[in-house]
PDB file of C-alpha atoms in Angstrom:
ATOM      1  CA  UNK A 709       0.071   0.017   0.063  1.00  0.00           C
ATOM      2  CA  UNK A 710       2.670   2.074   0.833  1.00  0.00           C
ATOM      3  CA  UNK A 711       4.372   1.874  -2.726  1.00  0.00           C
ATOM      4  CA  UNK A 712       1.055   2.255  -4.266  1.00  0.00           C
ATOM      5  CA  UNK A 713       0.941   5.786  -2.357  1.00  0.00           C
ATOM      6  CA  UNK A 714       4.718   6.970  -3.127  1.00  0.00           C
ATOM      7  CA  UNK A 715       3.835   6.146  -6.730  1.00  0.00           C
ATOM      8  CA  UNK A 716       0.696   7.989  -6.864  1.00  0.00           C
ATOM      9  CA  UNK A 717       2.706  10.923  -5.122  1.00  0.00           C
ATOM     10  CA  UNK A 718       0.487  11.216  -1.644  1.00  0.00           C
ATOM     11  CA  UNK A 719       3.383  11.277   0.472  1.00  0.00           C
ATOM     12  CA  UNK A 720       5.910  13.137  -1.525  1.00  0.00           C
ATOM     13  CA  UNK A 721       6.541  16.661   0.429  1.00  0.00           C
ATOM     14  CA  UNK A 722       9.724  17.506  -1.978  1.00  0.00           C
ATOM     15  CA  UNK A 723      10.520  18.009  -5.943  1.00  0.00           C
ATOM     16  CA  UNK A 724      10.921  15.314  -6.930  1.00  0.00           C
ATOM     17  CA  UNK A 725       9.940  13.628 -10.536  1.00  0.00           C
ATOM     18  CA  UNK A 726       6.377  12.761 -11.564  1.00  0.00           C
ATOM     19  CA  UNK A 727       5.518   9.207 -11.256  1.00  0.00           C
ATOM     20  CA  UNK A 728       4.648   7.039 -14.282  1.00  0.00           C
ATOM     21  CA  UNK A 729       1.004   6.965 -12.547  1.00  0.00           C
ATOM     22  CA  UNK A 730       0.781  10.514 -11.882  1.00  0.00           C
ATOM     23  CA  UNK A 731       1.867  11.323 -15.594  1.00  0.00           C
ATOM     24  CA  UNK A 732      -1.053   9.210 -16.637  1.00  0.00           C
ATOM     25  CA  UNK A 733      -4.040  10.370 -14.823  1.00  0.00           C
ATOM     26  CA  UNK A 734      -2.743  14.072 -15.777  1.00  0.00           C
ATOM     27  CA  UNK A 735      -2.123  13.489 -19.274  1.00  0.00           C
ATOM     28  CA  UNK A 736      -5.514  12.205 -19.043  1.00  0.00           C
ATOM     29  CA  UNK A 737      -7.180  14.638 -16.877  1.00  0.00           C
ATOM     30  CA  UNK A 738      -5.888  17.159 -18.861  1.00  0.00           C
ATOM     31  CA  UNK A 739      -6.966  15.900 -22.496  1.00  0.00           C
ATOM     32  CA  UNK A 740     -10.163  15.512 -20.836  1.00  0.00           C
ATOM     33  CA  UNK A 741     -11.021  18.906 -19.797  1.00  0.00           C
ATOM     34  CA  UNK A 742      -9.314  20.521 -23.042  1.00  0.00           C
ATOM     35  CA  UNK A 743     -11.463  18.680 -25.181  1.00  0.00           C
ATOM     36  CA  UNK A 744     -14.411  19.468 -22.862  1.00  0.00           C
ATOM     37  CA  UNK A 745     -13.227  23.083 -23.702  1.00  0.00           C
ATOM     38  CA  UNK A 746     -13.237  22.780 -27.073  1.00  0.00           C
ATOM     39  CA  UNK A 747     -17.088  20.994 -27.291  1.00  0.00           C
ATOM     40  CA  UNK A 748     -17.757  23.996 -25.064  1.00  0.00           C
ATOM     41  CA  UNK A 749     -16.300  26.726 -27.799  1.00  0.00           C
ATOM     42  CA  UNK A 750     -18.238  24.382 -31.050  1.00  0.00           C
ATOM     43  CA  UNK A 751     -21.506  24.427 -29.079  1.00  0.00           C
ATOM     44  CA  UNK A 752     -21.617  28.319 -29.900  1.00  0.00           C
ATOM     45  CA  UNK A 753     -19.951  28.033 -32.828  1.00  0.00           C
ATOM     46  CA  UNK A 754     -16.806  29.557 -31.681  1.00  0.00           C
ATOM     47  CA  UNK A 755     -13.379  29.360 -32.710  1.00  0.00           C
ATOM     48  CA  UNK A 756     -10.384  29.303 -30.775  1.00  0.00           C
ATOM     49  CA  UNK A 757      -6.218  29.721 -31.836  1.00  0.00           C
ATOM     50  CA  UNK A 758      -3.550  27.387 -32.883  1.00  0.00           C
ATOM     51  CA  UNK A 759      -3.648  24.383 -34.788  1.00  0.00           C
ATOM     52  CA  UNK A 760      -7.168  23.765 -33.183  1.00  0.00           C
ATOM     53  CA  UNK A 761      -8.379  27.092 -34.672  1.00  0.00           C
ATOM     54  CA  UNK A 762      -7.395  26.430 -37.859  1.00  0.00           C
ATOM     55  CA  UNK A 763      -9.073  22.947 -37.436  1.00  0.00           C
ATOM     56  CA  UNK A 764     -11.757  24.724 -36.120  1.00  0.00           C
ATOM     57  CA  UNK A 765     -11.965  26.872 -39.580  1.00  0.00           C
ATOM     58  CA  UNK A 766     -11.426  23.670 -41.947  1.00  0.00           C
ATOM     59  CA  UNK A 767     -14.614  22.051 -39.886  1.00  0.00           C
ATOM     60  CA  UNK A 768     -16.909  25.228 -40.525  1.00  0.00           C
ATOM     61  CA  UNK A 769     -15.893  25.810 -44.100  1.00  0.00           C
ATOM     62  CA  UNK A 770     -15.051  22.652 -45.677  1.00  0.00           C
ATOM     63  CA  UNK A 771     -16.748  20.328 -42.688  1.00  0.00           C
ATOM     64  CA  UNK A 772     -13.696  18.159 -42.516  1.00  0.00           C
ATOM     65  CA  UNK A 773     -13.811  16.325 -39.023  1.00  0.00           C
ATOM     66  CA  UNK A 774     -12.413  18.313 -36.586  1.00  0.00           C
ATOM     67  CA  UNK A 775     -10.733  15.674 -34.660  1.00  0.00           C
ATOM     68  CA  UNK A 776      -8.826  14.681 -37.539  1.00  0.00           C
ATOM     69  CA  UNK A 777      -8.046  18.201 -38.952  1.00  0.00           C
ATOM     70  CA  UNK A 778      -6.744  19.019 -35.178  1.00  0.00           C
ATOM     71  CA  UNK A 779      -4.358  15.887 -34.919  1.00  0.00           C
ATOM     72  CA  UNK A 780      -3.041  15.861 -38.549  1.00  0.00           C
ATOM     73  CA  UNK A 781      -2.119  19.835 -37.947  1.00  0.00           C
ATOM     74  CA  UNK A 782      -0.171  18.988 -35.147  1.00  0.00           C
ATOM     75  CA  UNK A 783       2.494  16.463 -37.071  1.00  0.00           C
ATOM     76  CA  UNK A 784       4.740  18.984 -38.696  1.00  0.00           C
ATOM     77  CA  UNK A 785       5.290  20.537 -34.776  1.00  0.00           C
ATOM     78  CA  UNK A 786       6.690  17.260 -33.511  1.00  0.00           C
ATOM     79  CA  UNK A 787      10.112  17.863 -35.359  1.00  0.00           C
ATOM     80  CA  UNK A 788      10.499  20.965 -33.335  1.00  0.00           C
ATOM     81  CA  UNK A 789       9.056  18.751 -30.313  1.00  0.00           C
ATOM     82  CA  UNK A 790      12.242  15.684 -30.954  1.00  0.00           C
ATOM     83  CA  UNK A 791      14.639  17.977 -31.303  1.00  0.00           C
ATOM     84  CA  UNK A 792      14.223  20.831 -28.978  1.00  0.00           C
ATOM     85  CA  UNK A 793      12.087  18.948 -25.995  1.00  0.00           C
ATOM     86  CA  UNK A 794      12.826  15.770 -25.988  1.00  0.00           C
ATOM     87  CA  UNK A 795      11.429  12.317 -26.579  1.00  0.00           C
ATOM     88  CA  UNK A 796       9.457  11.682 -23.396  1.00  0.00           C
ATOM     89  CA  UNK A 797       7.716  15.436 -24.217  1.00  0.00           C
ATOM     90  CA  UNK A 798       7.063  14.226 -27.690  1.00  0.00           C
ATOM     91  CA  UNK A 799       5.846  10.597 -26.814  1.00  0.00           C
ATOM     92  CA  UNK A 800       3.384  12.505 -24.014  1.00  0.00           C
ATOM     93  CA  UNK A 801       2.014  14.939 -26.758  1.00  0.00           C
ATOM     94  CA  UNK A 802       1.584  13.007 -28.896  1.00  0.00           C
ATOM     95  CA  UNK A 803      -0.604  10.763 -26.712  1.00  0.00           C
ATOM     96  CA  UNK A 804      -2.385  13.916 -25.468  1.00  0.00           C
ATOM     97  CA  UNK A 805      -2.806  15.133 -28.703  1.00  0.00           C
ATOM     98  CA  UNK A 806      -4.284  11.651 -30.122  1.00  0.00           C
ATOM     99  CA  UNK A 807      -6.381  11.138 -26.817  1.00  0.00           C
ATOM    100  CA  UNK A 808      -7.562  14.964 -26.883  1.00  0.00           C
ATOM    101  CA  UNK A 809      -8.796  14.510 -30.763  1.00  0.00           C
ATOM    102  CA  UNK A 810     -10.565  11.288 -29.942  1.00  0.00           C
ATOM    103  CA  UNK A 811     -12.662  12.641 -26.707  1.00  0.00           C
ATOM    104  CA  UNK A 812     -13.713  15.835 -28.922  1.00  0.00           C
ATOM    105  CA  UNK A 813     -15.239  13.544 -31.634  1.00  0.00           C
ATOM    106  CA  UNK A 814     -17.117  11.644 -28.956  1.00  0.00           C
ATOM    107  CA  UNK A 815     -18.251  14.348 -27.224  1.00  0.00           C
ATOM    108  CA  UNK A 816     -21.570  15.275 -29.248  1.00  0.00           C
ATOM    109  CA  UNK A 817     -21.887  11.124 -28.452  1.00  0.00           C
ATOM    110  CA  UNK A 818     -22.571  11.997 -24.492  1.00  0.00           C
ATOM    111  CA  UNK A 819     -23.219  15.054 -24.182  1.00  0.00           C
ATOM    112  CA  UNK A 820     -25.594  17.680 -25.740  1.00  0.00           C
ATOM    113  CA  UNK A 821     -25.998  21.654 -25.046  1.00  0.00           C
ATOM    114  CA  UNK A 822     -28.982  22.828 -26.935  1.00  0.00           C
ATOM    115  CA  UNK A 823     -28.402  26.621 -25.914  1.00  0.00           C
ATOM    116  CA  UNK A 824     -25.778  28.440 -24.971  1.00  0.00           C
ATOM    117  CA  UNK A 825     -24.723  32.448 -24.695  1.00  0.00           C
ATOM    118  CA  UNK A 826     -21.298  32.771 -26.393  1.00  0.00           C
ATOM    119  CA  UNK A 827     -19.910  35.049 -24.327  1.00  0.00           C
ATOM    120  CA  UNK A 828     -20.733  31.971 -21.504  1.00  0.00           C
ATOM    121  CA  UNK A 829     -19.381  29.747 -24.049  1.00  0.00           C
ATOM    122  CA  UNK A 830     -15.903  31.754 -24.257  1.00  0.00           C
ATOM    123  CA  UNK A 831     -15.408  32.295 -21.196  1.00  0.00           C
ATOM    124  CA  UNK A 832     -16.515  29.120 -19.828  1.00  0.00           C
ATOM    125  CA  UNK A 833     -14.287  26.893 -23.232  1.00  0.00           C
ATOM    126  CA  UNK A 834     -11.208  29.632 -22.378  1.00  0.00           C
ATOM    127  CA  UNK A 835     -10.723  28.721 -18.976  1.00  0.00           C
ATOM    128  CA  UNK A 836     -11.202  24.750 -19.569  1.00  0.00           C
ATOM    129  CA  UNK A 837      -8.529  24.905 -22.072  1.00  0.00           C
ATOM    130  CA  UNK A 838      -6.692  26.892 -19.751  1.00  0.00           C
ATOM    131  CA  UNK A 839      -7.287  24.243 -17.022  1.00  0.00           C
ATOM    132  CA  UNK A 840      -6.491  21.466 -19.384  1.00  0.00           C
ATOM    133  CA  UNK A 841      -3.238  23.065 -21.104  1.00  0.00           C
ATOM    134  CA  UNK A 842      -1.730  23.445 -17.624  1.00  0.00           C
ATOM    135  CA  UNK A 843      -2.431  19.766 -16.553  1.00  0.00           C
ATOM    136  CA  UNK A 844      -0.571  19.340 -19.289  1.00  0.00           C
ATOM    137  CA  UNK A 845       2.282  21.627 -18.966  1.00  0.00           C
ATOM    138  CA  UNK A 846       3.575  20.526 -15.432  1.00  0.00           C
ATOM    139  CA  UNK A 847       3.670  17.273 -16.757  1.00  0.00           C
ATOM    140  CA  UNK A 848       5.833  17.869 -19.782  1.00  0.00           C
ATOM    141  CA  UNK A 849       3.171  17.692 -22.627  1.00  0.00           C
ATOM    142  CA  UNK A 850       0.960  19.590 -24.580  1.00  0.00           C
ATOM    143  CA  UNK A 851      -1.419  19.526 -27.272  1.00  0.00           C
ATOM    144  CA  UNK A 852       1.558  20.404 -29.910  1.00  0.00           C
ATOM    145  CA  UNK A 853       1.445  23.368 -32.503  1.00  0.00           C
ATOM    146  CA  UNK A 854       1.691  26.497 -31.308  1.00  0.00           C
ATOM    147  CA  UNK A 855       1.665  24.968 -27.513  1.00  0.00           C
ATOM    148  CA  UNK A 856       5.323  23.336 -28.008  1.00  0.00           C
ATOM    149  CA  UNK A 857       6.477  26.670 -29.855  1.00  0.00           C
ATOM    150  CA  UNK A 858       5.057  28.245 -26.840  1.00  0.00           C
ATOM    151  CA  UNK A 859       7.314  26.314 -24.344  1.00  0.00           C
ATOM    152  CA  UNK A 860      10.236  26.026 -26.434  1.00  0.00           C
ATOM    153  CA  UNK A 861      10.160  29.809 -26.439  1.00  0.00           C
ATOM    154  CA  UNK A 862       9.595  29.694 -22.784  1.00  0.00           C
ATOM    155  CA  UNK A 863      12.086  27.412 -21.642  1.00  0.00           C
ATOM    156  CA  UNK A 864      14.556  28.698 -24.241  1.00  0.00           C
ATOM    157  CA  UNK A 865      14.180  32.631 -24.302  1.00  0.00           C
ATOM    158  CA  UNK A 866      12.190  33.201 -21.302  1.00  0.00           C
ATOM    159  CA  UNK A 867       9.315  34.705 -23.010  1.00  0.00           C
ATOM    160  CA  UNK A 868       6.070  33.659 -21.582  1.00  0.00           C
ATOM    161  CA  UNK A 869       4.413  30.609 -23.174  1.00  0.00           C
ATOM    162  CA  UNK A 870       0.984  32.094 -22.976  1.00  0.00           C
ATOM    163  CA  UNK A 871       1.824  35.376 -24.150  1.00  0.00           C
ATOM    164  CA  UNK A 872       3.383  33.469 -27.133  1.00  0.00           C
ATOM    165  CA  UNK A 873       0.260  31.647 -28.081  1.00  0.00           C
ATOM    166  CA  UNK A 874      -1.646  34.437 -27.520  1.00  0.00           C
ATOM    167  CA  UNK A 875      -0.035  36.263 -30.157  1.00  0.00           C
ATOM    168  CA  UNK A 876      -0.276  33.412 -32.555  1.00  0.00           C
ATOM    169  CA  UNK A 877      -3.911  32.338 -32.053  1.00  0.00           C
ATOM    170  CA  UNK A 878      -4.735  36.224 -32.713  1.00  0.00           C
ATOM    171  CA  UNK A 879      -3.472  36.546 -35.813  1.00  0.00           C
ATOM    172  CA  UNK A 880      -5.585  33.105 -36.380  1.00  0.00           C
ATOM    173  CA  UNK A 881      -8.349  34.472 -35.310  1.00  0.00           C
ATOM    174  CA  UNK A 882      -8.060  37.298 -37.970  1.00  0.00           C
ATOM    175  CA  UNK A 883      -8.546  34.682 -40.725  1.00  0.00           C
ATOM    176  CA  UNK A 884     -11.755  33.978 -39.294  1.00  0.00           C
ATOM    177  CA  UNK A 885     -13.355  36.626 -40.817  1.00  0.00           C
ATOM    178  CA  UNK A 886     -12.848  35.475 -43.986  1.00  0.00           C
ATOM    179  CA  UNK A 887     -15.026  32.267 -43.078  1.00  0.00           C
ATOM    180  CA  UNK A 888     -17.295  33.609 -40.239  1.00  0.00           C
ATOM    181  CA  UNK A 889     -19.385  36.623 -39.193  1.00  0.00           C
ATOM    182  CA  UNK A 890     -17.859  39.238 -37.059  1.00  0.00           C
ATOM    183  CA  UNK A 891     -19.699  38.470 -33.367  1.00  0.00           C
ATOM    184  CA  UNK A 892     -18.427  34.972 -33.720  1.00  0.00           C
ATOM    185  CA  UNK A 893     -15.112  36.152 -33.930  1.00  0.00           C
ATOM    186  CA  UNK A 894     -15.289  38.520 -31.511  1.00  0.00           C
ATOM    187  CA  UNK A 895     -16.749  36.196 -29.035  1.00  0.00           C
ATOM    188  CA  UNK A 896     -13.825  33.693 -30.206  1.00  0.00           C
ATOM    189  CA  UNK A 897     -10.964  36.394 -29.528  1.00  0.00           C
ATOM    190  CA  UNK A 898     -12.604  36.543 -26.141  1.00  0.00           C
ATOM    191  CA  UNK A 899     -12.093  32.862 -25.200  1.00  0.00           C
ATOM    192  CA  UNK A 900      -8.466  32.786 -26.765  1.00  0.00           C
ATOM    193  CA  UNK A 901      -7.773  35.898 -24.102  1.00  0.00           C
ATOM    194  CA  UNK A 902      -9.070  34.116 -21.573  1.00  0.00           C
ATOM    195  CA  UNK A 903      -7.232  30.669 -22.192  1.00  0.00           C
ATOM    196  CA  UNK A 904      -3.865  32.593 -22.923  1.00  0.00           C
ATOM    197  CA  UNK A 905      -4.004  35.365 -20.183  1.00  0.00           C
ATOM    198  CA  UNK A 906      -5.016  32.153 -17.741  1.00  0.00           C
ATOM    199  CA  UNK A 907      -1.977  29.717 -19.048  1.00  0.00           C
ATOM    200  CA  UNK A 908       0.200  32.895 -18.637  1.00  0.00           C
ATOM    201  CA  UNK A 909      -0.516  33.862 -15.311  1.00  0.00           C
ATOM    202  CA  UNK A 910      -0.670  30.721 -14.238  1.00  0.00           C
ATOM    203  CA  UNK A 911       2.225  28.528 -15.736  1.00  0.00           C
ATOM    204  CA  UNK A 912       5.588  30.217 -14.446  1.00  0.00           C
ATOM    205  CA  UNK A 913       8.962  28.017 -13.987  1.00  0.00           C
ATOM    206  CA  UNK A 914       9.729  30.069 -10.541  1.00  0.00           C
ATOM    207  CA  UNK A 915       6.942  28.891  -9.521  1.00  0.00           C
ATOM    208  CA  UNK A 916       6.371  24.969 -10.745  1.00  0.00           C
ATOM    209  CA  UNK A 917       9.036  22.758 -12.029  1.00  0.00           C
ATOM    210  CA  UNK A 918       7.784  20.137 -13.685  1.00  0.00           C
ATOM    211  CA  UNK A 919      10.072  17.057 -13.609  1.00  0.00           C
TER     212      UNK A 919
END
């Protein structure tokens, strides 16, 4: 029993490496919460930034399956992850992206949101995505794409990952003007700002070191 508690991290009182069990629960939980955030945004017809935003654009404009597009768009970023952030980060990120893609596709089968105000969807969706990303970051994983670039920029140059992602997200959302209406873009930008401010404030190397 003591060995199980140690594996789960219940008795850890000092900075130690995450155990495999801790990584499993952290990556699964982060992916599930992120998938719920994406579903919340999609229920109001909103978008987000990064590769998820591009996947949303392809879904809304051409009917492409969001989960599949999200997975495929992240593949090119694995080279940067593998060469700059290491094999362990890359493998855990690959698993997180796969889990999030599958669970996002399954959400409509297990949950139905008949009506939600876009402002509320932007707030909840942004916060849920932020919580999901934070859980993944703290277990040395991400949802790929700009998240990989953001972590690299923070670790290499000290630039906050959330600020890097916010700048790129706003560029992605600017393209949304060509495929959707201004109110949708406005609320989508609100969700992206909520998401990235949450990550920028809470994901700091001086407060939490992911091992």
